[in-house]
Coordinates of C-alpha atoms in Angstrom, one line a residue:
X6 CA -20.3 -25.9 -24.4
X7 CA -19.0 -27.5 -21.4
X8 CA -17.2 -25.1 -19.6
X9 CA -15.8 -27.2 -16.7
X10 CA -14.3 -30.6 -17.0
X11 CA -13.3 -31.6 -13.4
X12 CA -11.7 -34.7 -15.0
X13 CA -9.2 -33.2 -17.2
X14 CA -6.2 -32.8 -15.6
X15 CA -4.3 -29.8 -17.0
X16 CA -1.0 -29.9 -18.0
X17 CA 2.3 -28.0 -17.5
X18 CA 4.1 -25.0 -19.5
X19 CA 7.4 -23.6 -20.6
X20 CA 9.8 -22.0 -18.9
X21 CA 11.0 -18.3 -19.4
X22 CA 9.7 -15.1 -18.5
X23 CA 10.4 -11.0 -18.4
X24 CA 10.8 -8.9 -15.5
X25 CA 7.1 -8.1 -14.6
X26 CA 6.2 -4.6 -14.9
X27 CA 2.7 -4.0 -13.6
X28 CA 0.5 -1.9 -14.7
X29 CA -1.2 1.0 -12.5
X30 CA -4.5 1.3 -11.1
X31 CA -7.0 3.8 -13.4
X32 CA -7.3 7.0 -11.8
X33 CA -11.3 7.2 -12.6
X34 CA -13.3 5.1 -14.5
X35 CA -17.2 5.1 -15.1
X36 CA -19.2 3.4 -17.8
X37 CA -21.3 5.3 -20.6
X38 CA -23.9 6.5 -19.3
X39 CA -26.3 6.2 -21.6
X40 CA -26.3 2.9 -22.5
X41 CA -24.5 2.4 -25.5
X42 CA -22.0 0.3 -26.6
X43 CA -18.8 1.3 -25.1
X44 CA -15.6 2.2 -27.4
X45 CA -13.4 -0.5 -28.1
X46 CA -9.7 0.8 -29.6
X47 CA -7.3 -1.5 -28.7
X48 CA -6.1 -4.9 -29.9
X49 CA -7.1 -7.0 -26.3
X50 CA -10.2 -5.2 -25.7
X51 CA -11.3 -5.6 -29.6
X52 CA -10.8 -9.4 -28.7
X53 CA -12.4 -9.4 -25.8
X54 CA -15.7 -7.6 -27.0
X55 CA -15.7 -10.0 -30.0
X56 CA -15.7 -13.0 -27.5
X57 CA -18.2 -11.8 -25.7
X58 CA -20.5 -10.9 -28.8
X59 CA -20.0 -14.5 -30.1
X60 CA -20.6 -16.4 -27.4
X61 CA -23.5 -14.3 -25.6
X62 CA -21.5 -13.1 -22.6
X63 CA -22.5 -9.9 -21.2
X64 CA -19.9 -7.6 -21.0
X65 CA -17.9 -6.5 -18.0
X66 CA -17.0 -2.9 -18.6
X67 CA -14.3 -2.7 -15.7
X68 CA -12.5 -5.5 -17.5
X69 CA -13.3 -3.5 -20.5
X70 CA -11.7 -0.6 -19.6
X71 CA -9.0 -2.7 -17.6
X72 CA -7.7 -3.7 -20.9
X73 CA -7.2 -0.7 -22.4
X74 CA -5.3 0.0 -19.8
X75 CA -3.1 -2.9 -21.0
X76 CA -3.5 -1.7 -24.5
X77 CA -2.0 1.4 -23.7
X78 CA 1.2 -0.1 -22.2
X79 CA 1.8 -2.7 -24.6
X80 CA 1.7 0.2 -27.6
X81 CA 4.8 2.2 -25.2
X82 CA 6.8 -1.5 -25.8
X83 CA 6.2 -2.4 -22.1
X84 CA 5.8 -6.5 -21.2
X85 CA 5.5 -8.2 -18.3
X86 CA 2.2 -6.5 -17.2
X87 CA 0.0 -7.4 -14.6
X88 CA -3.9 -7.3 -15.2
X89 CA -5.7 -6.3 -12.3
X90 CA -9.5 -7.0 -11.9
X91 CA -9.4 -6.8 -8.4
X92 CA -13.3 -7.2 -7.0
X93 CA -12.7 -5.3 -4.4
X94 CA -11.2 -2.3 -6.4
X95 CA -13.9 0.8 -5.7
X96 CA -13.7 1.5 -9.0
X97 CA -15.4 -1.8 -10.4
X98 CA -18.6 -0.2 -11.1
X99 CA -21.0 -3.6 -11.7
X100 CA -21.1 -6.8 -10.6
X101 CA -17.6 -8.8 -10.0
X102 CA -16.0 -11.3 -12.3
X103 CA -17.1 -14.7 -12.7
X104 CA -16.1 -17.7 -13.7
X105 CA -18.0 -17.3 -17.5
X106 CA -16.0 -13.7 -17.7
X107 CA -13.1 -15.6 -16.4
X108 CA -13.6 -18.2 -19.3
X109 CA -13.4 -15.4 -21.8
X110 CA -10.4 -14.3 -20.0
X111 CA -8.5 -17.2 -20.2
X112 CA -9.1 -17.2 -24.3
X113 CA -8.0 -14.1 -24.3
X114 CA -4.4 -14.2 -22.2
X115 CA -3.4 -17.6 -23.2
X116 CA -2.4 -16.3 -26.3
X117 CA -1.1 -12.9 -24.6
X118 CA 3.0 -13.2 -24.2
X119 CA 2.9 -9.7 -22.4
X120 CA 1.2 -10.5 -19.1
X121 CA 2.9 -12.0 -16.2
X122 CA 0.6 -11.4 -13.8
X123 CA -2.9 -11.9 -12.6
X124 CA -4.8 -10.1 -9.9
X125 CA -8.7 -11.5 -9.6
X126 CA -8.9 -11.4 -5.9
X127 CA -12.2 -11.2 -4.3
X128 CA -14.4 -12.3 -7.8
X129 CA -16.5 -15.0 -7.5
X130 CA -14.9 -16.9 -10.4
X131 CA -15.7 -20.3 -8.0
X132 CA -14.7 -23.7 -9.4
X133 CA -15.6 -23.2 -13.5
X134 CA -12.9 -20.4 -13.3
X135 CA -10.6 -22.5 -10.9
X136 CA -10.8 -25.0 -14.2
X137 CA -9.4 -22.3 -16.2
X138 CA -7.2 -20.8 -13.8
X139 CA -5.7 -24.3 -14.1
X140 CA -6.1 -24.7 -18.1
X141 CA -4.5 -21.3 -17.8
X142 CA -0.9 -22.6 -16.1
X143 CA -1.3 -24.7 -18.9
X144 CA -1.4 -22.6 -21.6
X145 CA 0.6 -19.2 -20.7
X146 CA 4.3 -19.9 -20.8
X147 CA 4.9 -16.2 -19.0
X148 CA 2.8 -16.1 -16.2
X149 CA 5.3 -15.2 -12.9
X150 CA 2.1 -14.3 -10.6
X151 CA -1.5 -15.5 -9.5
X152 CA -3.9 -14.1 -7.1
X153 CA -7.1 -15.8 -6.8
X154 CA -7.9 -14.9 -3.2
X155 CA -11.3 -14.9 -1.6
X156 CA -12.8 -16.6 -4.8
X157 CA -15.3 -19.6 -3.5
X158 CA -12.7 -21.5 -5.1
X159 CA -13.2 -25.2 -2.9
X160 CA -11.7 -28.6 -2.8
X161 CA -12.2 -29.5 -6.5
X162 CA -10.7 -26.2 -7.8
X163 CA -7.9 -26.6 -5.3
X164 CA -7.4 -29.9 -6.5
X165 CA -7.2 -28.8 -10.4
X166 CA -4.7 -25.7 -10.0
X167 CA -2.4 -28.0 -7.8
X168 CA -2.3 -30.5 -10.5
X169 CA -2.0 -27.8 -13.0
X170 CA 1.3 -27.6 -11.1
X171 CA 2.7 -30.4 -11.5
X172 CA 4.5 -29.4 -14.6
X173 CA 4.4 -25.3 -14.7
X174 CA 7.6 -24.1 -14.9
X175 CA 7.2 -19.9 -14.9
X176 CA 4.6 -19.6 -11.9
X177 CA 6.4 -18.3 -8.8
X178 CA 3.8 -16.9 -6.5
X179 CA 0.1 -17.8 -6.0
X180 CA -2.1 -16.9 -3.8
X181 CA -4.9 -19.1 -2.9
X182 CA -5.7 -16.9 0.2
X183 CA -9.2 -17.5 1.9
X184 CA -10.5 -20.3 -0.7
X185 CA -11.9 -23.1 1.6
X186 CA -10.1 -26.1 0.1
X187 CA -9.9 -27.8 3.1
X188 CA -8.0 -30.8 3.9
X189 CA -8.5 -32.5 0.5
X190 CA -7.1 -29.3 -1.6
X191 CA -4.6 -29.0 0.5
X192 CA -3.2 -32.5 0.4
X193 CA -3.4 -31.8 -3.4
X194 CA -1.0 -28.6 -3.0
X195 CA 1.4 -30.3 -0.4
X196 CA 1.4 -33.3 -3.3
X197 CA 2.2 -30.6 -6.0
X198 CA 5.3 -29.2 -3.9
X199 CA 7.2 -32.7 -4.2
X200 CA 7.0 -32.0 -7.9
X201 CA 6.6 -28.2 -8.8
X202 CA 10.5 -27.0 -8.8
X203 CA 9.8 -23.4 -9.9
X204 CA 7.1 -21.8 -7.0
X205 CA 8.8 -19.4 -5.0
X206 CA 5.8 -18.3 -2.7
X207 CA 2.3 -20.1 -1.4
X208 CA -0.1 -18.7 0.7
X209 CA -2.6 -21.1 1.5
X210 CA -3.9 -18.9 4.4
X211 CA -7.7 -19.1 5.9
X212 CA -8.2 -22.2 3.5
X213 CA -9.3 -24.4 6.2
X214 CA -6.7 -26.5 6.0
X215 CA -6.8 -29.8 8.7
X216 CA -4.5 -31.4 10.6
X217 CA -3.3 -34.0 8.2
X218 CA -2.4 -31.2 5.0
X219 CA -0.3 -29.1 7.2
X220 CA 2.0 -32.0 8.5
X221 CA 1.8 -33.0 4.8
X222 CA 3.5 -29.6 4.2
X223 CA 6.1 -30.1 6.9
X224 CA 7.2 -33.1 6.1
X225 CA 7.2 -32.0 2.0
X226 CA 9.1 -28.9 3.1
X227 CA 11.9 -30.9 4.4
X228 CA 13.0 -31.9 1.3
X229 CA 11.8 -29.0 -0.8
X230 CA 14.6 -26.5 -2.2
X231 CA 12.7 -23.5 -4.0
X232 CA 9.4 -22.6 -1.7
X233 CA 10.9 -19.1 -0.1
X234 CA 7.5 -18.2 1.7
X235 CA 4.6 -20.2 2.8
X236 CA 1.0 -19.3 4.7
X237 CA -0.7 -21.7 6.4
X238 CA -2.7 -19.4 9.0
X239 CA -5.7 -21.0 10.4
X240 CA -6.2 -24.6 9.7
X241 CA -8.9 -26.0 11.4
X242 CA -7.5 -27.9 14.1
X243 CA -8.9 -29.9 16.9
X244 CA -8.1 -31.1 20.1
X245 CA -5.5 -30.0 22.1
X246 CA -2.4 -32.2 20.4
X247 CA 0.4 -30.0 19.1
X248 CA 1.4 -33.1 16.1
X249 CA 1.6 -30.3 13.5
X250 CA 3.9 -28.1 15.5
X251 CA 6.2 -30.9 16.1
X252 CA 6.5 -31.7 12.6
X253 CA 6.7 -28.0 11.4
X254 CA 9.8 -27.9 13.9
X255 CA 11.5 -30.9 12.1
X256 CA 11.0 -29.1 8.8
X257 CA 12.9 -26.0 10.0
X258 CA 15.7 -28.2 11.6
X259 CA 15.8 -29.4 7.6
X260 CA 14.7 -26.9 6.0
X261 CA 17.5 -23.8 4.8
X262 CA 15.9 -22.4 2.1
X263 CA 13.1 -21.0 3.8
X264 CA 12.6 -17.2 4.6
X265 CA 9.1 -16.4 5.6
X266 CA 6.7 -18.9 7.7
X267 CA 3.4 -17.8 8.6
X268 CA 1.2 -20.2 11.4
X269 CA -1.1 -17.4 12.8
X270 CA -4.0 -19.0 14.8
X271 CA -2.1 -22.4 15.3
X272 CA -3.0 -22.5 19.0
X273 CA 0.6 -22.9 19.6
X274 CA 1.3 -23.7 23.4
X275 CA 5.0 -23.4 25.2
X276 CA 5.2 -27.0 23.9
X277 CA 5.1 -26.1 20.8
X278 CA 6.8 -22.9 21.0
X279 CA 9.8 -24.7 22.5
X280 CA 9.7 -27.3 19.5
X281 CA 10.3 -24.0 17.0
X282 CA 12.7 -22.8 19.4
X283 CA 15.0 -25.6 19.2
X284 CA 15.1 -25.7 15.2
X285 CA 15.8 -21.9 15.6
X286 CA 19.0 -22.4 16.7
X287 CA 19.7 -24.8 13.6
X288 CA 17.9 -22.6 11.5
X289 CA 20.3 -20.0 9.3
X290 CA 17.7 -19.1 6.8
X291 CA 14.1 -18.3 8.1
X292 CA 14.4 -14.5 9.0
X293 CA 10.3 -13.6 9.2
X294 CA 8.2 -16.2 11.9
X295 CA 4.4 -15.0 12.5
X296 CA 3.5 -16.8 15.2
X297 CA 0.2 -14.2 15.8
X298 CA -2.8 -13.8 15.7
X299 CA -5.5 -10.9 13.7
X300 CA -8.6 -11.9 14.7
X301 CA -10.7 -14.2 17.4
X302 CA -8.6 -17.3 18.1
X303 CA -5.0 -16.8 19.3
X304 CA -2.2 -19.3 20.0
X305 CA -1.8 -19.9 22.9
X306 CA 1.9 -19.5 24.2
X307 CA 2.7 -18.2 27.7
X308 CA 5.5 -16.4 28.9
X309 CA 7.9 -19.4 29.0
X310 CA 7.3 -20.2 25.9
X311 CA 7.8 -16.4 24.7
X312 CA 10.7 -16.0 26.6
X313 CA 12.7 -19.2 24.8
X314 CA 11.8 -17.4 21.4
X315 CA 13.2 -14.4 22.5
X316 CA 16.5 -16.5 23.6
X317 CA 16.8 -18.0 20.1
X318 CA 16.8 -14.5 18.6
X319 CA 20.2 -14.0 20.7
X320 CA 21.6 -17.2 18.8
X321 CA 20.3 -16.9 15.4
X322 CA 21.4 -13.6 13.5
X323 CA 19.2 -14.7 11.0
X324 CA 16.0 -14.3 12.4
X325 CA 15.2 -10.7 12.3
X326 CA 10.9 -10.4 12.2
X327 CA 9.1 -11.9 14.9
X328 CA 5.6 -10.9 15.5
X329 CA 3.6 -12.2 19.0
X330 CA 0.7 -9.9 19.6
X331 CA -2.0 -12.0 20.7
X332 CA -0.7 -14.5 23.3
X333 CA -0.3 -14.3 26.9
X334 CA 2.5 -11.9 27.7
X335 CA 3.7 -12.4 31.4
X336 CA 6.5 -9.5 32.5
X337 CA 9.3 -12.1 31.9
X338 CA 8.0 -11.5 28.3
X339 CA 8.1 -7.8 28.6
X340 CA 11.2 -7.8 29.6
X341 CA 12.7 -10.4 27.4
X342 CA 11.3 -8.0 24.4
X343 CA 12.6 -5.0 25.8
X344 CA 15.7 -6.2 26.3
X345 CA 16.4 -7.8 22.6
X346 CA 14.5 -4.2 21.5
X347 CA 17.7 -2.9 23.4
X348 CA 20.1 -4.4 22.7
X349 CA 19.9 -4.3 19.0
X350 CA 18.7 -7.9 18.4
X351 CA 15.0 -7.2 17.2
X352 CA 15.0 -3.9 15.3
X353 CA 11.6 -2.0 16.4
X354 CA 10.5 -2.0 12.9
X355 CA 10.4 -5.9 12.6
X356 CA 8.2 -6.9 15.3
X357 CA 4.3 -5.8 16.3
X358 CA 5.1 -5.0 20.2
X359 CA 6.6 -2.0 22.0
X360 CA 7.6 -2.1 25.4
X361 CA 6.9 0.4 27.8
X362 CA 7.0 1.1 31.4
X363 CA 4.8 2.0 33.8
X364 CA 5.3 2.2 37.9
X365 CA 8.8 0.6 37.1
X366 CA 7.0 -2.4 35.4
X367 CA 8.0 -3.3 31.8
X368 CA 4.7 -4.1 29.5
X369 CA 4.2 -4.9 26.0
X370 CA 1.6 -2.5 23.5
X371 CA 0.4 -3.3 20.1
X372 CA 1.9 -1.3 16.9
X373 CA 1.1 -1.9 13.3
X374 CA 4.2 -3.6 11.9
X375 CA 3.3 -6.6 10.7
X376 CA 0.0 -6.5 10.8
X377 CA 0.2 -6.7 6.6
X378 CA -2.1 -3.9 6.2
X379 CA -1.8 -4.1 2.8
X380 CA -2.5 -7.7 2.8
X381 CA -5.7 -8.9 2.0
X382 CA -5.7 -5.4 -0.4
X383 CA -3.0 -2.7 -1.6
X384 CA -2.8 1.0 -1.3
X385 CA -5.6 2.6 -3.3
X386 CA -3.1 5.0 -5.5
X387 CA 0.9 4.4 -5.5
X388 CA 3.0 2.0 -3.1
X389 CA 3.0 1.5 0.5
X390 CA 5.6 3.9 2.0
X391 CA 7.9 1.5 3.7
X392 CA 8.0 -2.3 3.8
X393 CA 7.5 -2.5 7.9
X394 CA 3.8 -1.9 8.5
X395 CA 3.4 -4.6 6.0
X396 CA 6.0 -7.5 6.5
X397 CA 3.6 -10.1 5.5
X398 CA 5.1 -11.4 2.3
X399 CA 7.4 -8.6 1.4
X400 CA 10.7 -10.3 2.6
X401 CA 10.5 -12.8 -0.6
X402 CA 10.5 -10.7 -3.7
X403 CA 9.0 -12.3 -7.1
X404 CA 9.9 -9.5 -9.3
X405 CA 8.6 -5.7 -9.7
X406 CA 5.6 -5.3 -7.0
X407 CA 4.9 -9.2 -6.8

């Protein structure tokens, strides 16, 4: 059987879905450790050893047990539930899921009305399970939530979930985080968001994205009424023109619908900066701008450039996150921060910088809000205990936990 067509296109679903309950995390898990066959109770995971047995897939007994989980839930009446297989879960005792176990997968939920989320981040599902991902938009009529991050998911996967898009109707937050789709998938994806009318949040963050798909995205934006939250941290960019900045800036002049924008590792100058600025004080509906940086390459804005961001905070009492660690803070900066820290404009909460003083100089440390420590992975049991020290995406709900 051919598992991956790359030329079929996949097609779009229905509308409607429940309020998304999603299931917890298994206290303790660990396989039988003798060998044998493991138990199978429930009606998904009687399905899914069955498809396993009859097409000659090993089976994965953390998705195994996974679905009892779900078994479990749906016998108490819940729906709505989100599957996590999360690879980097501690308690996935074998190798992660790829994309043949994410083909048995898909059999198995597109027939499932209970499950409105997905959580596969950091499998190796690749491309054959980007095909299903896709087929699986197609199929599911109540999926609300995807997350497919860190997947060696690349242009041609990119290209086949986008499409899958064109015509979903119940997706409203996927995560595509740290697939390198590069230019080409992302031109796909800016393509999709003239169409799609129903996706609420996109991060398309470490993708490799290039020049040309992120002023595809601002100029898309500018017309685009539904997209709440968007991630485009670290294209690859080159040179030292500032074209996307310019057109990101006319897309928030636009733009009123959006919430959260995240261009970490834009190498932003005061140019730039001041091309933001000037939408800000248009702006009445962006409240979280990320303008940082988490790892090696910074933007690049000085303390001009700072200081007329900290100016258009006074203007826009929309705007209430704004996170700059990582550029070059000058003490017109420090004292710029200090003083909207003061005076009630930037609550201390909402940005990643605390001023302080020393030999009657004002300076600038780093603190953890915003840093999204529970981004790239969540809490290992329960909920993060407050919403600040992980800002990233939190300021757009999609239902429940999503």
């Amino acid at each position: 059987m051919n598992m991956w067509d790359p030329g079929k296109e996949a097609a779009g679903a229905g509308p409607g879905f429940p309020t998304p309950v999603p299931t917890t995390t298994p206290n303790s898990f660990s396989a039988p450790a003798d060998g044998s066959a493991p138990e199978v109770t429930g009606h998904l995971q009687e399905t899914y050893y069955n498809l396993c047995m009859e097409k000659s897939q090993k089976i994965n007994s953390f998705i195994l047990h996974i679905l009892q989980e779900v078994d479990e839930e749906l016998e108490k009446g819940s729906e709505g539930i989100t599957l996590n297989i999360a690879g980097n879960s501690h308690l996935m005792p074998e190798e992660r899921v790829t994309g043949k176990d994410f083909w048995i997968l898909f059999r198995i939920l597109k027939k499932s009305p209970y499950i409105s989320g997905l959580d596969v981040r950091y499998n190796l599902i690749s491309d054959v399970g980007a095909y299903y991902a896709a087929r699986l938009l197609q199929k599911q009529h109540k999926l609300v939530y995807l997350n497919l991050m860190f997947n060696d998911i690349g242009p041609e996967g990119g290209e086949l979930i986008a499409k899958a898009l064109h015509k979903n109707t119940t997706l409203k937050y996927l995560r595509m985080t740290g697939n390198k789709i590069e230019n080409k998938g992302g031109m796909f994806f800016a393509a999709m968001l003239q169409i799609n009318s129903s996706l609420e949040k996109l991060d398309l963050g470490d993708c490799d994205l290039g020049m040309q798909s992120v002023i595809a995205f601002a100029t898309v934006l500018t017309q685009n009424r539904t997209i709440k939250g968007i991630n485009l941290n670290r294209p690859i960019l080159y040179g030292e023109q500032e074209e996307s900045t310019v057109h990101l800036g006319h897309m928030l002049k636009e733009n009123h619908c959006l919430v959260e924008l995240h261009v970490c590792k834009h190498n932003i100058k005061n140019c730039g900066i001041k091309q933001l600025c000037d939408a800000l004080y248009l702006n009445r509906s962006l409240r979280y701008l990320d303008v940082s940086w988490l790892s090696v390459v910074s933007n690049n804005i000085q303390g001009e450039g700072l200081v007329a961001l900290s100016q258009s905070m006074k203007t826009n009492p929309t705007l209430s996150n704004v996170y700059i660690w990582g550029n070059q803070f000058d003490e017109a900066t420090c004292v710029a921060y200090s003083d909207l820290i003061q005076m009630g404009c930037l609550k201390p909460d909402n940005t990643d910088v605390e001023p302080f003083v020393v030999d009657g100089h004002v300076y600038l440390a780093e603190v953890s809000n915003g840093l999204k420590k529970h981004y790239y992975w969540r809490p290992t049991y329960g909920e993060a205990c407050t919403n600040s020290p992980n800002a990233g995406f939190t300021l757009v709900p999609v239902g429940g936990h999503l």
